Each structure stands twice: as C-alpha cells, then as structure tokens.
Coordinates of C-alpha atoms in Angstrom, one line a residue:
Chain A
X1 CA -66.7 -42.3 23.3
X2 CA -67.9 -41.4 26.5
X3 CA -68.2 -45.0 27.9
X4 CA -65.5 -47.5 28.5
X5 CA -66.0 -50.4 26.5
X6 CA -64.1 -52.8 28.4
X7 CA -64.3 -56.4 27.6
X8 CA -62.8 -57.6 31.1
X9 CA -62.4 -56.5 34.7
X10 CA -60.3 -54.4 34.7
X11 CA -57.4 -54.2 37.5
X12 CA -58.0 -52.3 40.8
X13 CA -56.0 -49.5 40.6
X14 CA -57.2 -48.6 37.1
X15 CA -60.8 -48.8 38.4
X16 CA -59.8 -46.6 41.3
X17 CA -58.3 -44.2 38.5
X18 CA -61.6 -44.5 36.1
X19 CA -63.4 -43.6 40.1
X20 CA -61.1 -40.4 40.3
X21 CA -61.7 -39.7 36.7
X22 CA -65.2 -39.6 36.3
X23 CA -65.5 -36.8 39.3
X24 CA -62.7 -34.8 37.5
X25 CA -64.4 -35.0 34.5
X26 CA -67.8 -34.3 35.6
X27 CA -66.6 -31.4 37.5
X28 CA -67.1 -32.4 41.3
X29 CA -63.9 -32.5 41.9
X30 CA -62.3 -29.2 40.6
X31 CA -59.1 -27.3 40.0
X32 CA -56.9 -27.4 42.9
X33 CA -58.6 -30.0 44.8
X34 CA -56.5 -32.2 47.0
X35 CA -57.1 -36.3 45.6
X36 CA -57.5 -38.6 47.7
X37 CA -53.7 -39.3 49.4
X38 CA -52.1 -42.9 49.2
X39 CA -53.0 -43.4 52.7
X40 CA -56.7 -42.6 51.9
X41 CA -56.8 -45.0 49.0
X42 CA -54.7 -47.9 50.7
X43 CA -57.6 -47.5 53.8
X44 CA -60.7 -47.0 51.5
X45 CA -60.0 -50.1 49.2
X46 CA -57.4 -52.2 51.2
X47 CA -55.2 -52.0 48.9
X48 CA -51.2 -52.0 48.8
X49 CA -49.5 -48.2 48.7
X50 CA -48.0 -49.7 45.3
X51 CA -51.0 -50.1 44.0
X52 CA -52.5 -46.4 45.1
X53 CA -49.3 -44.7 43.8
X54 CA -50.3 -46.8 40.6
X55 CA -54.1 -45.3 40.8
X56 CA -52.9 -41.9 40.6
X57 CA -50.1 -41.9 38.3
X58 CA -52.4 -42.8 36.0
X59 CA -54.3 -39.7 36.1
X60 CA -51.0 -38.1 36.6
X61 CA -49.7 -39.5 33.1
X62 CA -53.1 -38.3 31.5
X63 CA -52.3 -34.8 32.8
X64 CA -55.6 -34.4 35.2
X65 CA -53.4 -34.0 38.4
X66 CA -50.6 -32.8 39.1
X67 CA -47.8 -33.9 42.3
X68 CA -46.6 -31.5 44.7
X69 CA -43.9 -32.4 46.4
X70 CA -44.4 -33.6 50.1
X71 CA -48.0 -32.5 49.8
X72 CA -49.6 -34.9 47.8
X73 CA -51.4 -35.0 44.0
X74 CA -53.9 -32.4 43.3
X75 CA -56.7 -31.8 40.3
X76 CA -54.9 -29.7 37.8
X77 CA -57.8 -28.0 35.4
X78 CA -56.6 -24.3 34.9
X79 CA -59.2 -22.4 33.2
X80 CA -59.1 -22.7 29.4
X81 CA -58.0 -19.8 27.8
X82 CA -60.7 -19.9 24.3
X83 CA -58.5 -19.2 21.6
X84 CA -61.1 -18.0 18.7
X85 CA -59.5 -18.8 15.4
X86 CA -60.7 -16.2 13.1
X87 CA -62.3 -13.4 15.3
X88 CA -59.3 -12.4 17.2
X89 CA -57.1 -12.0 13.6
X90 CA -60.0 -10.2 12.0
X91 CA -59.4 -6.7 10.9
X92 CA -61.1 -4.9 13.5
X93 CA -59.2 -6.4 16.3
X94 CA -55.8 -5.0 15.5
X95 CA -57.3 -2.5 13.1
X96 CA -58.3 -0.6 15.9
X97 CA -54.8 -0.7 18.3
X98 CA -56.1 -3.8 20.0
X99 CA -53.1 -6.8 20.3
X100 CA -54.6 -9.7 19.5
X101 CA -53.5 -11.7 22.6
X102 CA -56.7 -9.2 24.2
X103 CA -58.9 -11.2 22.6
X104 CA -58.4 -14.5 23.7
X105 CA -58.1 -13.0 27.5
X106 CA -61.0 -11.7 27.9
X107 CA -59.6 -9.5 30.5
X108 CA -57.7 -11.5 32.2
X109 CA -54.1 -10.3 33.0
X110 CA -51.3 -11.5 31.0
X111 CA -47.8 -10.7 29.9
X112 CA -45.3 -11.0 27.5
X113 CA -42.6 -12.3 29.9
X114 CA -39.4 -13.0 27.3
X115 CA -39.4 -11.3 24.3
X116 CA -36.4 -11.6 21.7
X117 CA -35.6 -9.3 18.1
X118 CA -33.5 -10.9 16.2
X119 CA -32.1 -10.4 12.5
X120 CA -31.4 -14.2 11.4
X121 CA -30.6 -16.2 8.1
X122 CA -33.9 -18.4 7.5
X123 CA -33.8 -22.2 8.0
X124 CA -34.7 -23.9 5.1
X125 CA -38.2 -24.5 5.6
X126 CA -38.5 -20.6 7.0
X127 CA -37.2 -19.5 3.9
X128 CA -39.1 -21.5 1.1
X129 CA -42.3 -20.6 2.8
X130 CA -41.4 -16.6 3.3
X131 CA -39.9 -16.6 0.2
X132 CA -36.8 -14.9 1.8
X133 CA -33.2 -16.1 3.0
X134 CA -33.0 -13.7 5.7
X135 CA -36.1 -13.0 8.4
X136 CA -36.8 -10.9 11.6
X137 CA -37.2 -12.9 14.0
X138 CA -39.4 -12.5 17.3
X139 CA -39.5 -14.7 20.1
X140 CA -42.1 -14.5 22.8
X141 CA -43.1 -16.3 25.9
X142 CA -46.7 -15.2 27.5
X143 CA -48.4 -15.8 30.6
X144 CA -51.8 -15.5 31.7
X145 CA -52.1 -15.4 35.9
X146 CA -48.4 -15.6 36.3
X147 CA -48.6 -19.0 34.0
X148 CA -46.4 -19.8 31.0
X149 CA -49.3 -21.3 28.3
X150 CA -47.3 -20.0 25.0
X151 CA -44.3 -19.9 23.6
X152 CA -44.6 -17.6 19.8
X153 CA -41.7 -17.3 17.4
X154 CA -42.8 -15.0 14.3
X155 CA -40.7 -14.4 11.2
X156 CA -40.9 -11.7 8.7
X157 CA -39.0 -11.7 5.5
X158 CA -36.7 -9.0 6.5
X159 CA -36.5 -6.8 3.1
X160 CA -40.0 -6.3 3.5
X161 CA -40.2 -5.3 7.4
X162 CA -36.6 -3.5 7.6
X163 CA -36.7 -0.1 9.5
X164 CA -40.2 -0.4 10.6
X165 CA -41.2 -1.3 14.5
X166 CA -41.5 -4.7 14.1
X167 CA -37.4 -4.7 14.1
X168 CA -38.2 -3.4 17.7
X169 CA -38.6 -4.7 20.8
X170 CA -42.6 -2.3 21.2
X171 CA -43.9 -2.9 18.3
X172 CA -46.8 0.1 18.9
X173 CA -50.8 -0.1 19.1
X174 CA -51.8 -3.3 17.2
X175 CA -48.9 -5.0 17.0
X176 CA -47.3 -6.4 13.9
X177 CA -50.6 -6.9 11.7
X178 CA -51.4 -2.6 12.5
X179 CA -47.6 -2.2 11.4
X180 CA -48.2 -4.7 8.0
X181 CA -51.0 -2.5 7.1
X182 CA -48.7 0.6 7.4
X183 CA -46.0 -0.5 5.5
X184 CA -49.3 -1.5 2.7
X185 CA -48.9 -4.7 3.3
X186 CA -52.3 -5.7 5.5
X187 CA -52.6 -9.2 6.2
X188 CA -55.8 -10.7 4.2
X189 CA -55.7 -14.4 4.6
X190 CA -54.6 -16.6 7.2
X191 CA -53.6 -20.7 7.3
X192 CA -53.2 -22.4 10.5
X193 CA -51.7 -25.9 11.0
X194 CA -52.6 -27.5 13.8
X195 CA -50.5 -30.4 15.8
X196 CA -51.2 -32.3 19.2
X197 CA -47.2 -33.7 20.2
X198 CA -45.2 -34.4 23.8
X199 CA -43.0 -31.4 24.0
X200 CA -39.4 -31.3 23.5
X201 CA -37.5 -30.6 26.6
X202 CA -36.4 -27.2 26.6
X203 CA -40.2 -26.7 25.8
X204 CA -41.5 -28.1 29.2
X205 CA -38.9 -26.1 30.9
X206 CA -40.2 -22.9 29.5
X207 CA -43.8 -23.3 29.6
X208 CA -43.0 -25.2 33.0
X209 CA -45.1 -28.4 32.0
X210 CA -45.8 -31.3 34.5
X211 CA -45.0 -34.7 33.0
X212 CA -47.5 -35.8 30.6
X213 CA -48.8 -32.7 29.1
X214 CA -48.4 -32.4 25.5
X215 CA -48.4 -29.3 23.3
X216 CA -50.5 -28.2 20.5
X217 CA -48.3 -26.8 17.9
X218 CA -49.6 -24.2 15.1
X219 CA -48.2 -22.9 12.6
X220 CA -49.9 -19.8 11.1
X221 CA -49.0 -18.4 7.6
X222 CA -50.3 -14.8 7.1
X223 CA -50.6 -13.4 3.3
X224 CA -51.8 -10.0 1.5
X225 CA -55.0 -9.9 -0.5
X226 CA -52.1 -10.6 -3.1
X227 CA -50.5 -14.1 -2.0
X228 CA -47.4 -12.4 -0.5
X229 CA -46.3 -13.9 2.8
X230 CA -45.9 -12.2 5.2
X231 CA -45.6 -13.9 8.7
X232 CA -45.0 -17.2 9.6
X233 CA -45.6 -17.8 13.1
X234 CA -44.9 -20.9 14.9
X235 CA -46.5 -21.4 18.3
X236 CA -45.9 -24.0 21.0
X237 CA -49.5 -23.9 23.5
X238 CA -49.4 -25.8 27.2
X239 CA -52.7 -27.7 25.6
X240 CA -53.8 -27.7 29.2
X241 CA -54.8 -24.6 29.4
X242 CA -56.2 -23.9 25.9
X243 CA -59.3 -24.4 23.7
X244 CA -59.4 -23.3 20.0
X245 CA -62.3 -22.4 18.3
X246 CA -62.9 -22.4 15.0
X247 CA -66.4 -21.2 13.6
X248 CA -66.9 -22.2 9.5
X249 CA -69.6 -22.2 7.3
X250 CA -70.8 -24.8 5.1
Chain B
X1 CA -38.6 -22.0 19.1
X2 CA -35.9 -23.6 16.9
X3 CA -32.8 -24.0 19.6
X4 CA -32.3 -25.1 23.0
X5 CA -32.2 -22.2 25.5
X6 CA -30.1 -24.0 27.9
X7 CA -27.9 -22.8 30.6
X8 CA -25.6 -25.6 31.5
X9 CA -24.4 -29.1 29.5
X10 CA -27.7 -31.4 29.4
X11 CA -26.3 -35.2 30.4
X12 CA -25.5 -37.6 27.8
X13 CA -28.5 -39.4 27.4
X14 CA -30.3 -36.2 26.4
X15 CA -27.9 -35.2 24.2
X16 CA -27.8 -38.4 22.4
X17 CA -31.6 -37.9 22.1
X18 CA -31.0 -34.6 20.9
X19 CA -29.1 -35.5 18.2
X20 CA -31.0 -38.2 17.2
X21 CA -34.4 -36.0 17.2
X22 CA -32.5 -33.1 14.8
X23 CA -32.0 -36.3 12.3
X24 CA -35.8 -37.1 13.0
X25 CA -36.9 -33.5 12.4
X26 CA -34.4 -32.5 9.5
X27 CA -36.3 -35.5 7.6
X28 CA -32.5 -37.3 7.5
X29 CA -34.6 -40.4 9.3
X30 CA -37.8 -41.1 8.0
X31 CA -40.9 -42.7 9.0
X32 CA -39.9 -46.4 9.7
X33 CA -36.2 -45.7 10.0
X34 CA -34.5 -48.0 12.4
X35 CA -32.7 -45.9 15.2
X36 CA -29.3 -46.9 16.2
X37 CA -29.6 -49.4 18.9
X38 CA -28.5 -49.6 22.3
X39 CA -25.7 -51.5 21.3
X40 CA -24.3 -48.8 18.7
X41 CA -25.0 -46.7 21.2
X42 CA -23.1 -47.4 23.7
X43 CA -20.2 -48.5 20.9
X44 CA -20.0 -45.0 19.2
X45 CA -20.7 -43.1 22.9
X46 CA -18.9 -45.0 25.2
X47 CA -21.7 -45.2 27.4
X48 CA -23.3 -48.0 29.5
X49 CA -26.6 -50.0 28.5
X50 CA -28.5 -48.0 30.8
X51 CA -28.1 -44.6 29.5
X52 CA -28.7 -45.8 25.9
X53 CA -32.2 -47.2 26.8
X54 CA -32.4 -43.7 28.5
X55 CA -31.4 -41.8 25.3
X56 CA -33.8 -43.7 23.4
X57 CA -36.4 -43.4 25.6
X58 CA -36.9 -39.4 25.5
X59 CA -37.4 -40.3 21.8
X60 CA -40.6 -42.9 22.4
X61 CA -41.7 -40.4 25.4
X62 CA -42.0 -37.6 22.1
X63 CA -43.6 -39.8 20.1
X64 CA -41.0 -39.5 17.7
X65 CA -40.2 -43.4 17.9
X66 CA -41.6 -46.3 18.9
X67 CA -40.4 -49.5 20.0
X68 CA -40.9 -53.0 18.3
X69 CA -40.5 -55.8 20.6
X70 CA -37.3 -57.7 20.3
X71 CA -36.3 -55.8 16.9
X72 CA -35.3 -51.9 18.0
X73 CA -36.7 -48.5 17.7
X74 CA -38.3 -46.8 14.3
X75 CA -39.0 -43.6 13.8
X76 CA -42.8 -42.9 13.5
X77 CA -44.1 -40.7 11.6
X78 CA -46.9 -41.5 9.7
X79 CA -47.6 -39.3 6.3
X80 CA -50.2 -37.0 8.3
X81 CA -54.1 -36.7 7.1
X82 CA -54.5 -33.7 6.3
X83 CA -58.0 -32.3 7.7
X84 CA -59.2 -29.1 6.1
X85 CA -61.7 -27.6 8.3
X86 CA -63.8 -25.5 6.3
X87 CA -63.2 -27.1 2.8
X88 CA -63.8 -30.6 3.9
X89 CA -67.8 -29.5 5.2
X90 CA -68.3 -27.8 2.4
X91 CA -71.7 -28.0 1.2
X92 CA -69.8 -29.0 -2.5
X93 CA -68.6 -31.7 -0.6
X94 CA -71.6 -33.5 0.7
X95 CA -74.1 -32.3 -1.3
X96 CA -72.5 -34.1 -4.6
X97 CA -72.9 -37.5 -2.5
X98 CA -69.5 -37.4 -1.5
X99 CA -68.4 -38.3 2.1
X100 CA -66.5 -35.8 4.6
X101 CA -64.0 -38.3 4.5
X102 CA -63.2 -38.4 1.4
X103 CA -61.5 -34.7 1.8
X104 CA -59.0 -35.5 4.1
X105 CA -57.6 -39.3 2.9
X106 CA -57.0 -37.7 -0.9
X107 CA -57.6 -41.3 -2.4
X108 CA -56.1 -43.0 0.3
X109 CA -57.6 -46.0 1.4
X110 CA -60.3 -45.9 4.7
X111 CA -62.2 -47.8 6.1
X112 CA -65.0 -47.5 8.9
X113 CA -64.3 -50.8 10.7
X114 CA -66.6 -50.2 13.5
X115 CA -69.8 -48.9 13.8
X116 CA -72.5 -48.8 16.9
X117 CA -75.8 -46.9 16.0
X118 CA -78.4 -46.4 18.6
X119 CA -81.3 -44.3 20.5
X120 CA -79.8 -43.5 24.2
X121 CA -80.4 -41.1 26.5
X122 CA -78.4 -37.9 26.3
X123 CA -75.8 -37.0 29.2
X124 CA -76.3 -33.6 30.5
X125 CA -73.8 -32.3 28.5
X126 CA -74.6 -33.2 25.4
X127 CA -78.8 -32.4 26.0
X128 CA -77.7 -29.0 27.2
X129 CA -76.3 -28.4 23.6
X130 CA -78.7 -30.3 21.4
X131 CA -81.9 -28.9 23.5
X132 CA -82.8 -32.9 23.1
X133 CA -83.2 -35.7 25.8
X134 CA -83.0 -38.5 23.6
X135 CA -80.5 -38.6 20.9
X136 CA -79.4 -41.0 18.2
X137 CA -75.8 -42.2 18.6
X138 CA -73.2 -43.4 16.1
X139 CA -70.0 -44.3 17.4
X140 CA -67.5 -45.2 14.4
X141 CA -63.8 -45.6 14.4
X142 CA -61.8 -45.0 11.2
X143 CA -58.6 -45.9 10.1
X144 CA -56.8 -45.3 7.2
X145 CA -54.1 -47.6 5.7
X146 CA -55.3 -50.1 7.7
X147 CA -53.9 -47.9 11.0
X148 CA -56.8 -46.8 13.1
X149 CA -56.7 -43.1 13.8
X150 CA -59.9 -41.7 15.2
X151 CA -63.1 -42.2 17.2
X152 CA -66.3 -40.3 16.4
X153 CA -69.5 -40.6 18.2
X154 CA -72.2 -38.2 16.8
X155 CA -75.3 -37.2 18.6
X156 CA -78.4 -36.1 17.1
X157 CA -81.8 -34.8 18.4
X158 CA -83.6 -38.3 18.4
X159 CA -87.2 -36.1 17.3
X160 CA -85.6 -34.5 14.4
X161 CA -83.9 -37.5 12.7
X162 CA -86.6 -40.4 13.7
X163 CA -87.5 -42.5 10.6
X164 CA -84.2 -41.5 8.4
X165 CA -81.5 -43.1 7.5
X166 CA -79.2 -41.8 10.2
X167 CA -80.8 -44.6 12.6
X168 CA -79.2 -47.0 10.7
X169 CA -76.0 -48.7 9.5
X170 CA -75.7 -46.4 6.2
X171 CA -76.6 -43.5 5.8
X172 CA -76.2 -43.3 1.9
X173 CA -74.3 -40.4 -0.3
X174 CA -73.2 -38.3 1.4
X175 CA -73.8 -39.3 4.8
X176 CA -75.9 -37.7 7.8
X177 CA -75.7 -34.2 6.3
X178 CA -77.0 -35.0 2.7
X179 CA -79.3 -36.9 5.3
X180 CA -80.4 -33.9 7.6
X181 CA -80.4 -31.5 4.5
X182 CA -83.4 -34.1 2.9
X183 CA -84.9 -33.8 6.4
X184 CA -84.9 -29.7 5.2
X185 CA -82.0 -29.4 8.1
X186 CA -79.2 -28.8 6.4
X187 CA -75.8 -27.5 8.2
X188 CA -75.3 -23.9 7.6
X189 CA -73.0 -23.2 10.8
X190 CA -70.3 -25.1 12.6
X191 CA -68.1 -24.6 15.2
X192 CA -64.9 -26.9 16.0
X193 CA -63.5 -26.8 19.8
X194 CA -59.9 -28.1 19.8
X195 CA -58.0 -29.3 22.5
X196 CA -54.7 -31.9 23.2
X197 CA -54.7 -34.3 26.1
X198 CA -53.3 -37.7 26.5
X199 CA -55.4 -40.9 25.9
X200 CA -58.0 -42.4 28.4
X201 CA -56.8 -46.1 28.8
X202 CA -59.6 -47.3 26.3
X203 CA -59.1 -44.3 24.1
X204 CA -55.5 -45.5 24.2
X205 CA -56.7 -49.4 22.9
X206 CA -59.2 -48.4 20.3
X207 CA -56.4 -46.3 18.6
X208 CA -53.2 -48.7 19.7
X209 CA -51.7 -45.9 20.3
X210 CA -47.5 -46.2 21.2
X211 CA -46.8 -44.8 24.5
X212 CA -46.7 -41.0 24.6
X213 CA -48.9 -40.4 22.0
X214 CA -51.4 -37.7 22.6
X215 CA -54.8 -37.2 21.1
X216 CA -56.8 -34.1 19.6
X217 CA -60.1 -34.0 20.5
X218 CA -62.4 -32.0 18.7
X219 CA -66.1 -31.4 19.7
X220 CA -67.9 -30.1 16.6
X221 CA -71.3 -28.7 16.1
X222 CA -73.4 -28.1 13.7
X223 CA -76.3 -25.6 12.9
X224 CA -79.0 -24.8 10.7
X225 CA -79.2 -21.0 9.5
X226 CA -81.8 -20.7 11.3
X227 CA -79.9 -21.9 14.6
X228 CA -80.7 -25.1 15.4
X229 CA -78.2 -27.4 16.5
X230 CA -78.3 -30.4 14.8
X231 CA -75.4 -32.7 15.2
X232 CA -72.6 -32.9 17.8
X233 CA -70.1 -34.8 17.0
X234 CA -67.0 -36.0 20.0
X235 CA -63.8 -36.9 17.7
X236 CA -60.5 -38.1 19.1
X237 CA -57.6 -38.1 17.1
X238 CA -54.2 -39.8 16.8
X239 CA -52.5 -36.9 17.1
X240 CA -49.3 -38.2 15.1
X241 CA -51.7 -39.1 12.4
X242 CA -53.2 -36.0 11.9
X243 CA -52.4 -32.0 10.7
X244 CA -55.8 -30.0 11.4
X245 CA -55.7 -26.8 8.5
X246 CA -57.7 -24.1 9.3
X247 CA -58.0 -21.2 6.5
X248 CA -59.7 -18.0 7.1
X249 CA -59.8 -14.1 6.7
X250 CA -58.4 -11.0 8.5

C-alpha cells in the first residue's frame, strides 16, 4: 500500500507528519538528519507548538526519528544489517572456521559485548523441544558500530555438549555449529520462527531502544541429518536495524 | 533472554505488569482473558488509580492486552497463522489449483474482503526491480476469522501479464502463479525481505490494529529460472497475528 487512502482531510499535524514521512521514506532526508525543529514547523505552517510536537511524535512513535535531548528530533535509519537466512548457516560458513555473525556483517565491525555460560535446569518449553531437563546455556549481546542490535540465548541439551568448548566462554574457530560437527553431531536442518512484538523492558534497556521500536523475535531450532535437536536459539533483533532474507524455491 | 537483568527494585507499576505478563506468557491467561482491573488493582496492591492504569498500560504498550472501552483489559493473543515460507509457494501448492492461502489458514475461514486491480505507473522502486514502467496492481486485504490481518499489493510487468486473468477480479485456481505459469512464466525463485516497524496511520486503520501493535512487512519476489522477475509483492502483517516459519539446510 504505498498510497494513503484517506477518505477525509486529515488533521494538520498528521499531514505535516505524512510531509516528513514521504522524504524519509524516499531517502532525501537521511540517517542523522536534523527534522525540522518545533520552531520551524510552528513558523512554516502557523501552527501551535502543540500541534508541531504532535507532528513529530508521530514519526517518533513509528520509530523514523528519534529525540535527543535539548537538541531536537533527528532521522533515525541505521543501516540494515541483511541477515541471509540460509547462506550464513550453510555448511561452508562455519565449516571453514568462519562465525556466522561474519556473514551478515559484511565486514563491518562488531562484537560480542556480554557473553554468559551457564549450566541451567530447562524451562518447560526448553526442555520438551531439546528433549533434555538440563541445558547449557549461552547468552550473548552483539553490537555492530558500537550499537546493541541482538540479544542471542542458545541452549544445548547438556549430556550431549558436556566437556566440549561450547561449556566455554571461546568456543574456537566456527563456533558452536564447527564444535557440533566434532562431537558428530553436525547440524543438517534448521527451523526459524519469526515474530514482530514491542519489547519487554529489560529488552529495550539492553539493546538501548528508543520508544516505539519493536523487536523481531526468532526462534531457531537446529537438528542432525537424524532429527536430534541440537540448539535452540532464541533471538531478540532491534528490527531497526535488520533485514532478513530468505531465498526459497518453488 | 528469559529473566530481568535488573540492577535495582523496578517501581510498582512495572512490577505489577511484570507479574501479570509472566501469567500472559506462561499461558495461565489466555487469549481473551479479562485482566484484573484497576480497581483489584489497587485493592490487592494498595496502590492508587493512577499507578494501576500505569501497570496496565505497559501491558497494552506490548501488545499483550488491549483495552475494551468501558469493560477492562483482555489479553490478546490471537491463535497465530502460521506462514510456511517455502512450503506454502510450493509449486504442489499452486499448481493443483490450490491458493497460497490456503497453506497458512489450515481450514480456517478467510476471506479477501477487499480487492483494487489496476494498470498504474510503477514508482521508481518498484520499476527498478521488475525492469517494467507500467505494472498491473492488485491491492487485497485479508482477514481471517473475520479479523483483518494483512495488506498485499502485488506488482507485475504490465507487458508480460496483458490479456490474462491477473488484470481482473479472479484470477482462477490457483491464482496469479497457476496464472503466470500458463503465460509459460512460472515462479522458480523467490526471495522474502523481512522487516518490523510500527504501522503508518492508514496501515494502522486497514488492519484496526490496538495500540502498540507492530507490523511485518515482507517484500517478496518472484523469478522465473531463467531470471526474470515476475511478481513483487509489498505485504504488511499484523504482527500479533502472525508466526513467519522458515525451514532450510546447513
């Protein structure tokens, strides 16, 4: 839908929002840019500063700009990290010591910035999918250019993982899928779920969200050429600064 | 990320919310539950009207709930459509007659209750990726259970598709790919682009969507083997309606 189909005139400050929208969206005004201030928009439109605040809190609420305190509201359009559903999990990317965060970055710098090993008791739902009451547990928060954009929580049925790296804070060249495939246990086949959702609090204070910015949660199940589970990985992504990509034949 | 890293006592309003979320997520309330109101609130708390309302509303902000006027707050969650990627664009699946749809609603009831099909003139956008200036458009929104929950407006290169049913009002079994595949184009290749934003304002009416809710929005397109793209289709999603699956190999 790339029109509005409005059936009446719509109120000022929400056609001083479509105004601001349409040069977001078409790319004129970009990343960083500075909106027009309150000031700006009471002057251009003669309008009261209730109703400009109004104007841009609605593109605030639909997560296109962002306030900065004292300084005024800016375009907030981060550059999409592509997140390529099957090609960064194929074989050949961790097969060959490559994590498979290097895919999606294309070079661009990131880190793992909080990293937790734990040896925990399953929650229900953990353990009727792993098959296993108790599970390793590994909790990671990664940034790309200094930015928060995922919060990763993997569990492993622990009799099947016990003494190997992945207990370990460095889990070696490859990661978790390379150390799988030495303990014979390579991953073959993987399901992702895939939700859109507002984040839950202590979610927005770790990925450091701005007020209207939901989520996209996955939830990946990884199994053997045999069925076994593996990994189940639940992932929490600032949607504002990802795209997936998912390539399927028909 | 299954607990609350926090580092001092949250106020009472969010911990009311948090408790009331667990209950959400633990299935204990279900879809349509009545939430305690603000007067049982404020009875088993000890707390005043306003931080009741408060409590309640970091439940709506989720999306978790959503308030009826005059009657309280339910918990929404909506059985989720599951929407199978791959299996749903399965040549089996259209080429028997059978529409995309009917993958993902399993039997459940759907209806297309509204449908716009006409010859436009393609934004840049969308003739940069269908190497076509004119394009046929249909713009449908679906609901299921009588709940709308998602726009789709497809695109197709008007010179290709000229003269065939996908001009018009029904395309027959199985739709505008049985349709391109009798036109000798059938769709060997697509790719899906994900993403999670919050509603435009008319995005927001089509769907009537709650407050808080965000959308998917996928952008799928689809090739010939030879290459030639054939369809792009814009789809926004009610995002508490929907679990995207995505299956694939290592």
């Amino acid at each position: 839908m790339s029109e509005s189909p409005v059936s009446h005139e719509p109120p000022i400050y929400r056609r001083i929002a479509d105004g601001l929208r349409a040069r977001i969206l078409s790319g004129e005004l970009r990343d960083g840019d500075r909106l027009p201030g309150e000031n700006a928009l009471m002057a251009d439109h003669a309008i009261a500063r209730a109703t400009a605040r109004q104007a841009l809190a609605v593109l605030i609420n639909e997560g296109l700009a962002v306030p900065k305190r004292g300084s005024g509201v800016y375009v907030r359009q981060f550059k999409p990290i592509r997140r390529h559903g099957a090609r960064r999990l194929s074989r050949e990317q961790w097969g060959q010591g490559r994590a498979v965060w290097e895919a999606d970055t294309r070079g661009r710098p990131f880190t793992v910035d909080r990293l937790e090993v734990a040896l925990e008791r399953a929650t229900e739902e953990v353990a009727g999918v792993l098959e296993s009451d108790e599970v390793w547990v590994r909790r990671r928060r990664y940034s790309v250019d200094s930015r928060p954009v995922q919060l990763a929580t993997s569990y492993f049925p622990a009799h099947l993982v016990e003494g190997s790296a992945i207990t370990t804070p460095d889990t070696g060249p490859g990661g978790v899928y390379a150390r799988l495939s030495d303990l014979g246990l390579p991953p073959a086949q993987f399901t992702e779920e895939v939700r859109a959702r507002m984040p839950r609090p202590w979610e927005s204070g770790l990925l450091d969200l701005p007020a209207g910015t939901p989520v996209i949660a996955i939830v990946r199940t990884a199994y053997t050429s045999g069925g076994l589970p593996v990994e189940l990985n639940e992932m929490v992504l600032d949607s504002a600064a990802y795209v997936l990509q998912y390539d399927f034949e028909a």
